[in-house]
Amino acid sequence: MSTLLLETKALSAQYGKINALNNVNLKLAQGQVITVIGANGAGKSTLLNSIMGSLATSGTAQGDVLYQGESIMSDRVETRMSNGISLVPERRELFSSMTVQNNLLLGGFRRYLKRDSSREDTLDEVYTLFPRLKERYKQLAGTLSGGERQMLAVGRALMAKPKVLMLDEPSLGLAPLIVREIFLIIMRLRETGVSILLVEQNARSALQVADYGYVLEMGEVTLEGNAKDLIHNPAVIESYLGFG
Ligand code: ATP
């Protein structure tokens, strides 16, 4: 196995008395795509926010998150971001009254502060990956279609040049054709070398692009394995893949 980049150890989280995550252990190696599949409320967003350090103020997390071998549990979200972890949240959280290009530039703002002149090159890379964003660079983010908004959210995260990219249900609310496009983009992203933690309800597509998968149920990992094996696992088929 190649170098381990990110690891959670017995990661748990609560919101007051509600237990949202229980003893989750997962591993993401360099260049890998892993997926966490689960129904509504299984704890998927809580998992990503615990790793990012961006849990709601009512939430608390215990256990450990290791990044490049070191615990980041006490690091602030900004520190985790500048060290190479990016999260594309489920609600995209774009600046709707700003243009596509300015949203992208904001994603690279920390690099700008560090006078990292390669920010322009990253912008070109993002536009190569998403020609549709390039065509619409002057358009206000609030007027983009759902699929374009998702592309912009991913593009903005990429502007920070992350080593770990976490995607929270990128296919949510999108039409089937656009969903296909989003998963093709995830496949292309992995070729750029970024390691991806993908959280999805669309289990079939997620398992098709991932190397390894985890099934999360009521905050606990109930099953894990190579994505190719999980696709054929009867329990996964019954609960998450259905027919088709
Ligand atoms: P979905 O697919 O619907 O987004 P999810 O798998 O991402 O679901 P979470 O959003 O992590 O699940 O929620 C897990 C549990 O934690 C749920 O019971 C949810 O109601 C609860 N929860 C999430 N956020 C909060 C919060 N800010 N305050 C209180 N409870 C919360």
mmCIF file of C-alpha atoms and ligand atoms in Angstrom:
data_model
loop_
_atom_site.group_PDB
_atom_site.id
_atom_site.type_symbol
_atom_site.label_atom_id
_atom_site.label_comp_id
_atom_site.label_asym_id
_atom_site.label_seq_id
_atom_site.Cartn_x
_atom_site.Cartn_y
_atom_site.Cartn_z
ATOM 1 C CA MET A 1 0.000 0.000 0.000
ATOM 2 C CA SER A 2 1.259 3.471 -0.781
ATOM 3 C CA THR A 3 1.810 6.129 1.885
ATOM 4 C CA LEU A 4 -0.982 6.655 4.358
ATOM 5 C CA LEU A 5 -2.159 10.257 4.188
ATOM 6 C CA LEU A 6 -5.188 10.489 6.420
ATOM 7 C CA GLU A 7 -6.472 8.235 9.144
ATOM 8 C CA THR A 8 -9.261 8.422 11.701
ATOM 9 C CA LYS A 9 -8.928 6.436 14.894
ATOM 10 C CA ALA A 10 -12.022 5.699 16.950
ATOM 11 C CA LEU A 11 -13.506 8.985 15.772
ATOM 12 C CA SER A 12 -16.799 9.790 17.491
ATOM 13 C CA ALA A 13 -19.004 12.875 17.513
ATOM 14 C CA GLN A 14 -22.089 14.125 19.291
ATOM 15 C CA TYR A 15 -24.464 17.037 19.105
ATOM 16 C CA GLY A 16 -25.536 17.437 22.725
ATOM 17 C CA LYS A 17 -26.992 14.063 23.608
ATOM 18 C CA ILE A 18 -27.282 12.897 20.003
ATOM 19 C CA ASN A 19 -24.577 10.427 19.069
ATOM 20 C CA ALA A 20 -23.850 11.072 15.393
ATOM 21 C CA LEU A 21 -20.583 9.163 14.912
ATOM 22 C CA ASN A 22 -19.245 6.194 16.792
ATOM 23 C CA ASN A 23 -15.708 4.817 16.750
ATOM 24 C CA VAL A 24 -15.010 5.312 13.064
ATOM 25 C CA ASN A 25 -11.650 4.053 11.755
ATOM 26 C CA LEU A 26 -10.801 4.833 8.175
ATOM 27 C CA LYS A 27 -7.672 5.161 6.092
ATOM 28 C CA LEU A 28 -6.882 7.147 2.984
ATOM 29 C CA ALA A 29 -3.610 6.458 1.188
ATOM 30 C CA GLN A 30 -1.822 8.745 -1.240
ATOM 31 C CA GLY A 31 -3.573 8.795 -4.619
ATOM 32 C CA GLN A 32 -6.498 6.701 -3.420
ATOM 33 C CA VAL A 33 -10.222 7.352 -3.733
ATOM 34 C CA ILE A 34 -12.229 6.045 -0.801
ATOM 35 C CA THR A 35 -15.955 6.371 -0.337
ATOM 36 C CA VAL A 36 -18.292 6.377 2.621
ATOM 37 C CA ILE A 37 -21.803 5.397 1.664
ATOM 38 C CA GLY A 38 -24.833 5.663 3.881
ATOM 39 C CA ALA A 39 -28.456 6.754 4.101
ATOM 40 C CA ASN A 40 -29.752 10.163 5.220
ATOM 41 C CA GLY A 41 -28.639 10.913 8.739
ATOM 42 C CA ALA A 42 -26.038 8.115 8.840
ATOM 43 C CA GLY A 43 -23.395 10.617 9.959
ATOM 44 C CA LYS A 44 -21.569 11.218 6.673
ATOM 45 C CA SER A 45 -21.390 15.018 6.894
ATOM 46 C CA THR A 46 -20.514 14.775 10.579
ATOM 47 C CA LEU A 47 -17.575 12.542 9.655
ATOM 48 C CA LEU A 48 -16.245 15.019 7.086
ATOM 49 C CA ASN A 49 -16.764 18.000 9.374
ATOM 50 C CA SER A 50 -14.984 16.195 12.218
ATOM 51 C CA ILE A 51 -11.992 15.604 9.939
ATOM 52 C CA MET A 52 -12.069 19.220 8.727
ATOM 53 C CA GLY A 53 -12.545 20.638 12.227
ATOM 54 C CA SER A 54 -15.715 22.370 11.077
ATOM 55 C CA LEU A 55 -18.386 20.695 13.209
ATOM 56 C CA ALA A 56 -21.357 22.879 14.157
ATOM 57 C CA THR A 57 -20.725 24.699 17.433
ATOM 58 C CA SER A 58 -23.140 22.319 19.183
ATOM 59 C CA GLY A 59 -20.960 19.372 18.099
ATOM 60 C CA THR A 60 -17.970 17.768 19.794
ATOM 61 C CA ALA A 61 -15.612 15.105 18.484
ATOM 62 C CA GLN A 62 -13.365 12.580 20.226
ATOM 63 C CA GLY A 63 -10.844 10.067 19.035
ATOM 64 C CA ASP A 64 -8.116 11.031 16.628
ATOM 65 C CA VAL A 65 -7.551 12.292 13.108
ATOM 66 C CA LEU A 66 -4.033 11.751 11.800
ATOM 67 C CA TYR A 67 -2.805 13.624 8.748
ATOM 68 C CA GLN A 68 0.601 12.687 7.369
ATOM 69 C CA GLY A 69 1.170 10.741 10.577
ATOM 70 C CA GLU A 70 0.376 13.535 13.029
ATOM 71 C CA SER A 71 -2.708 14.287 15.065
ATOM 72 C CA ILE A 72 -4.606 17.320 13.794
ATOM 73 C CA MET A 73 -7.455 17.090 16.300
ATOM 74 C CA SER A 74 -6.464 20.296 18.042
ATOM 75 C CA ASP A 75 -5.726 22.218 14.831
ATOM 76 C CA ARG A 76 -8.105 24.936 13.707
ATOM 77 C CA VAL A 77 -9.953 24.514 10.441
ATOM 78 C CA GLU A 78 -7.740 27.176 8.784
ATOM 79 C CA THR A 79 -4.610 25.239 9.735
ATOM 80 C CA ARG A 80 -6.035 22.000 8.375
ATOM 81 C CA MET A 81 -6.887 23.840 5.151
ATOM 82 C CA SER A 82 -3.485 25.403 4.679
ATOM 83 C CA ASN A 83 -1.857 22.044 5.371
ATOM 84 C CA GLY A 84 -3.689 20.509 2.436
ATOM 85 C CA ILE A 85 -7.160 19.311 3.423
ATOM 86 C CA SER A 86 -10.167 20.708 1.534
ATOM 87 C CA LEU A 87 -13.862 20.040 1.967
ATOM 88 C CA VAL A 88 -16.543 20.678 -0.632
ATOM 89 C CA PRO A 89 -19.592 20.943 1.593
ATOM 90 C CA GLU A 90 -22.980 19.485 0.704
ATOM 91 C CA ARG A 91 -24.531 22.944 0.365
ATOM 92 C CA ARG A 92 -21.702 24.126 -1.918
ATOM 93 C CA GLU A 93 -21.546 27.452 -0.019
ATOM 94 C CA LEU A 94 -20.561 29.664 -2.917
ATOM 95 C CA PHE A 95 -20.655 33.455 -2.961
ATOM 96 C CA SER A 96 -23.658 33.862 -5.231
ATOM 97 C CA SER A 97 -23.247 37.577 -5.912
ATOM 98 C CA MET A 98 -19.636 37.109 -6.991
ATOM 99 C CA THR A 99 -18.427 35.939 -10.383
ATOM 100 C CA VAL A 100 -17.252 32.420 -11.129
ATOM 101 C CA GLN A 101 -13.664 33.619 -11.387
ATOM 102 C CA ASN A 102 -13.739 35.542 -8.113
ATOM 103 C CA ASN A 103 -15.166 32.498 -6.323
ATOM 104 C CA LEU A 104 -12.254 30.496 -7.697
ATOM 105 C CA LEU A 105 -9.699 33.137 -6.717
ATOM 106 C CA LEU A 106 -11.068 33.164 -3.183
ATOM 107 C CA GLY A 107 -10.370 29.428 -3.009
ATOM 108 C CA GLY A 108 -6.702 30.244 -3.579
ATOM 109 C CA PHE A 109 -6.664 33.222 -1.245
ATOM 110 C CA ARG A 110 -4.349 31.676 1.319
ATOM 111 C CA ARG A 111 -1.810 30.994 -1.403
ATOM 112 C CA TYR A 112 -2.151 34.592 -2.567
ATOM 113 C CA LEU A 113 -1.354 35.765 0.977
ATOM 114 C CA LYS A 114 1.734 33.578 0.895
ATOM 115 C CA ARG A 115 2.674 35.230 -2.437
ATOM 116 C CA ASP A 116 2.459 31.879 -4.177
ATOM 117 C CA SER A 117 2.680 32.943 -7.813
ATOM 118 C CA SER A 118 1.604 29.536 -9.113
ATOM 119 C CA ARG A 119 -1.996 30.458 -8.251
ATOM 120 C CA GLU A 120 -2.544 31.582 -11.860
ATOM 121 C CA ASP A 121 -1.344 28.177 -13.106
ATOM 122 C CA THR A 122 -3.829 26.455 -10.817
ATOM 123 C CA LEU A 123 -6.585 28.675 -12.214
ATOM 124 C CA ASP A 124 -5.624 27.495 -15.703
ATOM 125 C CA GLU A 125 -5.648 23.876 -14.518
ATOM 126 C CA VAL A 126 -9.116 24.323 -13.016
ATOM 127 C CA TYR A 127 -10.373 25.871 -16.257
ATOM 128 C CA THR A 128 -8.886 22.973 -18.226
ATOM 129 C CA LEU A 129 -10.704 20.544 -15.963
ATOM 130 C CA PHE A 130 -13.951 22.526 -16.156
ATOM 131 C CA PRO A 131 -14.195 24.257 -19.571
ATOM 132 C CA ARG A 132 -17.754 25.199 -18.680
ATOM 133 C CA LEU A 133 -16.464 27.394 -15.848
ATOM 134 C CA LYS A 134 -14.016 29.056 -18.197
ATOM 135 C CA GLU A 135 -16.825 29.936 -20.613
ATOM 136 C CA ARG A 136 -18.760 31.426 -17.707
ATOM 137 C CA TYR A 137 -15.933 33.088 -15.806
ATOM 138 C CA LYS A 138 -17.741 36.443 -15.605
ATOM 139 C CA GLN A 139 -21.127 34.983 -14.709
ATOM 140 C CA LEU A 140 -22.445 35.415 -11.167
ATOM 141 C CA ALA A 141 -22.256 32.160 -9.221
ATOM 142 C CA GLY A 142 -25.874 32.553 -8.127
ATOM 143 C CA THR A 143 -27.064 32.226 -11.726
ATOM 144 C CA LEU A 144 -25.270 28.925 -12.461
ATOM 145 C CA SER A 145 -27.142 25.652 -12.887
ATOM 146 C CA GLY A 146 -26.919 23.038 -10.120
ATOM 147 C CA GLY A 147 -24.262 21.040 -11.961
ATOM 148 C CA GLU A 148 -22.198 24.129 -12.715
ATOM 149 C CA ARG A 149 -22.418 25.193 -9.079
ATOM 150 C CA GLN A 150 -21.057 21.820 -8.029
ATOM 151 C CA MET A 151 -18.213 22.171 -10.546
ATOM 152 C CA LEU A 152 -17.453 25.629 -9.169
ATOM 153 C CA ALA A 153 -17.432 24.308 -5.593
ATOM 154 C CA VAL A 154 -14.959 21.576 -6.574
ATOM 155 C CA GLY A 155 -12.886 24.032 -8.620
ATOM 156 C CA ARG A 156 -12.734 26.449 -5.714
ATOM 157 C CA ALA A 157 -11.504 23.689 -3.394
ATOM 158 C CA LEU A 158 -8.845 22.712 -5.952
ATOM 159 C CA MET A 159 -7.520 26.288 -6.005
ATOM 160 C CA ALA A 160 -6.041 25.601 -2.567
ATOM 161 C CA LYS A 161 -3.985 22.749 -4.122
ATOM 162 C CA PRO A 162 -5.200 20.194 -1.573
ATOM 163 C CA LYS A 163 -3.576 16.834 -0.959
ATOM 164 C CA VAL A 164 -6.853 15.508 0.418
ATOM 165 C CA LEU A 165 -10.118 16.507 -1.213
ATOM 166 C CA MET A 166 -13.299 15.628 0.661
ATOM 167 C CA LEU A 167 -16.536 15.738 -1.300
ATOM 168 C CA ASP A 168 -19.862 15.741 0.534
ATOM 169 C CA GLU A 169 -22.532 14.239 -1.733
ATOM 170 C CA PRO A 170 -21.422 15.920 -4.952
ATOM 171 C CA SER A 171 -24.277 14.302 -6.898
ATOM 172 C CA LEU A 172 -27.036 15.520 -4.580
ATOM 173 C CA GLY A 173 -29.976 17.050 -6.423
ATOM 174 C CA LEU A 174 -28.433 16.724 -9.877
ATOM 175 C CA ALA A 175 -29.988 15.174 -12.989
ATOM 176 C CA PRO A 176 -28.592 11.747 -14.043
ATOM 177 C CA LEU A 177 -26.584 13.108 -16.975
ATOM 178 C CA ILE A 178 -24.908 15.706 -14.797
ATOM 179 C CA VAL A 179 -24.276 13.099 -12.100
ATOM 180 C CA ARG A 180 -22.378 11.093 -14.701
ATOM 181 C CA GLU A 181 -20.341 14.130 -15.600
ATOM 182 C CA ILE A 182 -19.495 14.768 -11.937
ATOM 183 C CA PHE A 183 -18.260 11.186 -11.480
ATOM 184 C CA LEU A 184 -16.198 11.426 -14.673
ATOM 185 C CA ILE A 185 -14.616 14.535 -13.204
ATOM 186 C CA ILE A 186 -13.810 12.639 -9.996
ATOM 187 C CA MET A 187 -12.053 10.017 -12.122
ATOM 188 C CA ARG A 188 -10.064 12.711 -13.888
ATOM 189 C CA LEU A 189 -9.226 14.358 -10.558
ATOM 190 C CA ARG A 190 -7.621 11.208 -9.252
ATOM 191 C CA GLU A 191 -5.285 11.274 -12.245
ATOM 192 C CA THR A 192 -4.016 14.640 -10.997
ATOM 193 C CA GLY A 193 -2.753 12.833 -7.876
ATOM 194 C CA VAL A 194 -5.139 14.280 -5.295
ATOM 195 C CA SER A 195 -6.449 11.776 -2.731
ATOM 196 C CA ILE A 196 -10.216 11.777 -2.417
ATOM 197 C CA LEU A 197 -12.664 11.004 0.371
ATOM 198 C CA LEU A 198 -16.077 10.858 -1.239
ATOM 199 C CA VAL A 199 -19.278 10.715 0.768
ATOM 200 C CA GLU A 200 -22.343 9.648 -1.192
ATOM 201 C CA GLN A 201 -25.872 8.334 -1.099
ATOM 202 C CA ASN A 202 -25.439 7.384 -4.736
ATOM 203 C CA ALA A 203 -23.677 4.177 -3.729
ATOM 204 C CA ARG A 204 -23.378 2.586 -7.152
ATOM 205 C CA SER A 205 -21.567 5.501 -8.785
ATOM 206 C CA ALA A 206 -19.420 6.079 -5.712
ATOM 207 C CA LEU A 207 -18.288 2.442 -5.554
ATOM 208 C CA GLN A 208 -17.557 2.502 -9.277
ATOM 209 C CA VAL A 209 -15.002 5.303 -8.924
ATOM 210 C CA ALA A 210 -13.569 4.315 -5.525
ATOM 211 C CA ASP A 211 -10.810 1.882 -4.572
ATOM 212 C CA TYR A 212 -12.173 1.163 -1.124
ATOM 213 C CA GLY A 213 -15.516 1.728 0.563
ATOM 214 C CA TYR A 214 -17.081 2.010 3.988
ATOM 215 C CA VAL A 215 -20.763 1.582 4.829
ATOM 216 C CA LEU A 216 -21.902 3.962 7.553
ATOM 217 C CA GLU A 217 -25.125 3.193 9.441
ATOM 218 C CA MET A 218 -26.309 5.278 12.384
ATOM 219 C CA GLY A 219 -22.825 6.627 12.921
ATOM 220 C CA GLU A 220 -21.041 3.269 12.790
ATOM 221 C CA VAL A 221 -19.057 1.551 10.077
ATOM 222 C CA THR A 222 -20.920 -1.709 9.581
ATOM 223 C CA LEU A 223 -19.040 -2.955 6.546
ATOM 224 C CA GLU A 224 -15.876 -2.096 4.640
ATOM 225 C CA GLY A 225 -13.875 -3.529 1.791
ATOM 226 C CA ASN A 226 -12.570 -3.111 -1.723
ATOM 227 C CA ALA A 227 -15.121 -1.144 -3.714
ATOM 228 C CA LYS A 228 -15.305 -3.899 -6.355
ATOM 229 C CA ASP A 229 -16.247 -6.433 -3.664
ATOM 230 C CA LEU A 230 -18.787 -4.155 -1.986
ATOM 231 C CA ILE A 231 -20.636 -3.687 -5.303
ATOM 232 C CA HIS A 232 -21.295 -7.441 -5.295
ATOM 233 C CA ASN A 233 -21.992 -7.746 -1.575
ATOM 234 C CA PRO A 234 -25.627 -8.930 -1.080
ATOM 235 C CA ALA A 235 -26.177 -6.678 1.973
ATOM 236 C CA VAL A 236 -24.943 -3.626 0.062
ATOM 237 C CA ILE A 237 -27.038 -4.554 -2.959
ATOM 238 C CA GLU A 238 -30.147 -4.950 -0.847
ATOM 239 C CA SER A 239 -29.773 -1.745 1.168
ATOM 240 C CA TYR A 240 -27.983 0.619 -1.186
ATOM 241 C CA LEU A 241 -27.965 -0.553 -4.787
ATOM 242 C CA GLY A 242 -31.467 -1.947 -5.337
ATOM 243 C CA PHE A 243 -32.133 -3.130 -8.850
ATOM 244 C CA GLY A 244 -30.874 -1.547 -12.015
HETATM 245 P P1 ATP B 1 -27.565 13.463 4.947
HETATM 246 O O1 ATP B 1 -27.210 12.508 3.884
HETATM 247 O O2 ATP B 1 -29.045 13.574 5.179
HETATM 248 O O3 ATP B 1 -26.869 14.793 4.826
HETATM 249 P P2 ATP B 1 -25.587 12.502 6.843
HETATM 250 O O4 ATP B 1 -25.282 11.062 6.676
HETATM 251 O O5 ATP B 1 -24.642 13.478 6.274
HETATM 252 O O6 ATP B 1 -27.056 12.797 6.338
HETATM 253 P P3 ATP B 1 -25.310 13.959 9.297
HETATM 254 O O7 ATP B 1 -25.741 15.250 8.669
HETATM 255 O O8 ATP B 1 -23.910 13.803 9.662
HETATM 256 O O9 ATP B 1 -25.752 12.734 8.400
HETATM 257 O O10 ATP B 1 -26.220 13.741 10.588
HETATM 258 C C1 ATP B 1 -26.030 12.681 11.511
HETATM 259 C C2 ATP B 1 -26.948 12.877 12.714
HETATM 260 O O11 ATP B 1 -26.551 14.041 13.436
HETATM 261 C C3 ATP B 1 -28.410 13.084 12.347
HETATM 262 O O12 ATP B 1 -29.188 12.440 13.306
HETATM 263 C C4 ATP B 1 -28.579 14.589 12.427
HETATM 264 O O13 ATP B 1 -29.896 14.944 12.769
HETATM 265 C C5 ATP B 1 -27.629 14.972 13.522
HETATM 266 N N1 ATP B 1 -27.082 16.319 13.323
HETATM 267 C C6 ATP B 1 -26.348 16.740 12.266
HETATM 268 N N2 ATP B 1 -25.997 18.031 12.415
HETATM 269 C C7 ATP B 1 -26.513 18.445 13.594
HETATM 270 C C8 ATP B 1 -26.499 19.675 14.337
HETATM 271 N N3 ATP B 1 -25.856 20.757 13.879
HETATM 272 N N4 ATP B 1 -27.171 19.718 15.523
HETATM 273 C C9 ATP B 1 -27.814 18.616 15.989
HETATM 274 N N5 ATP B 1 -27.863 17.426 15.362
HETATM 275 C C10 ATP B 1 -27.229 17.332 14.184
#
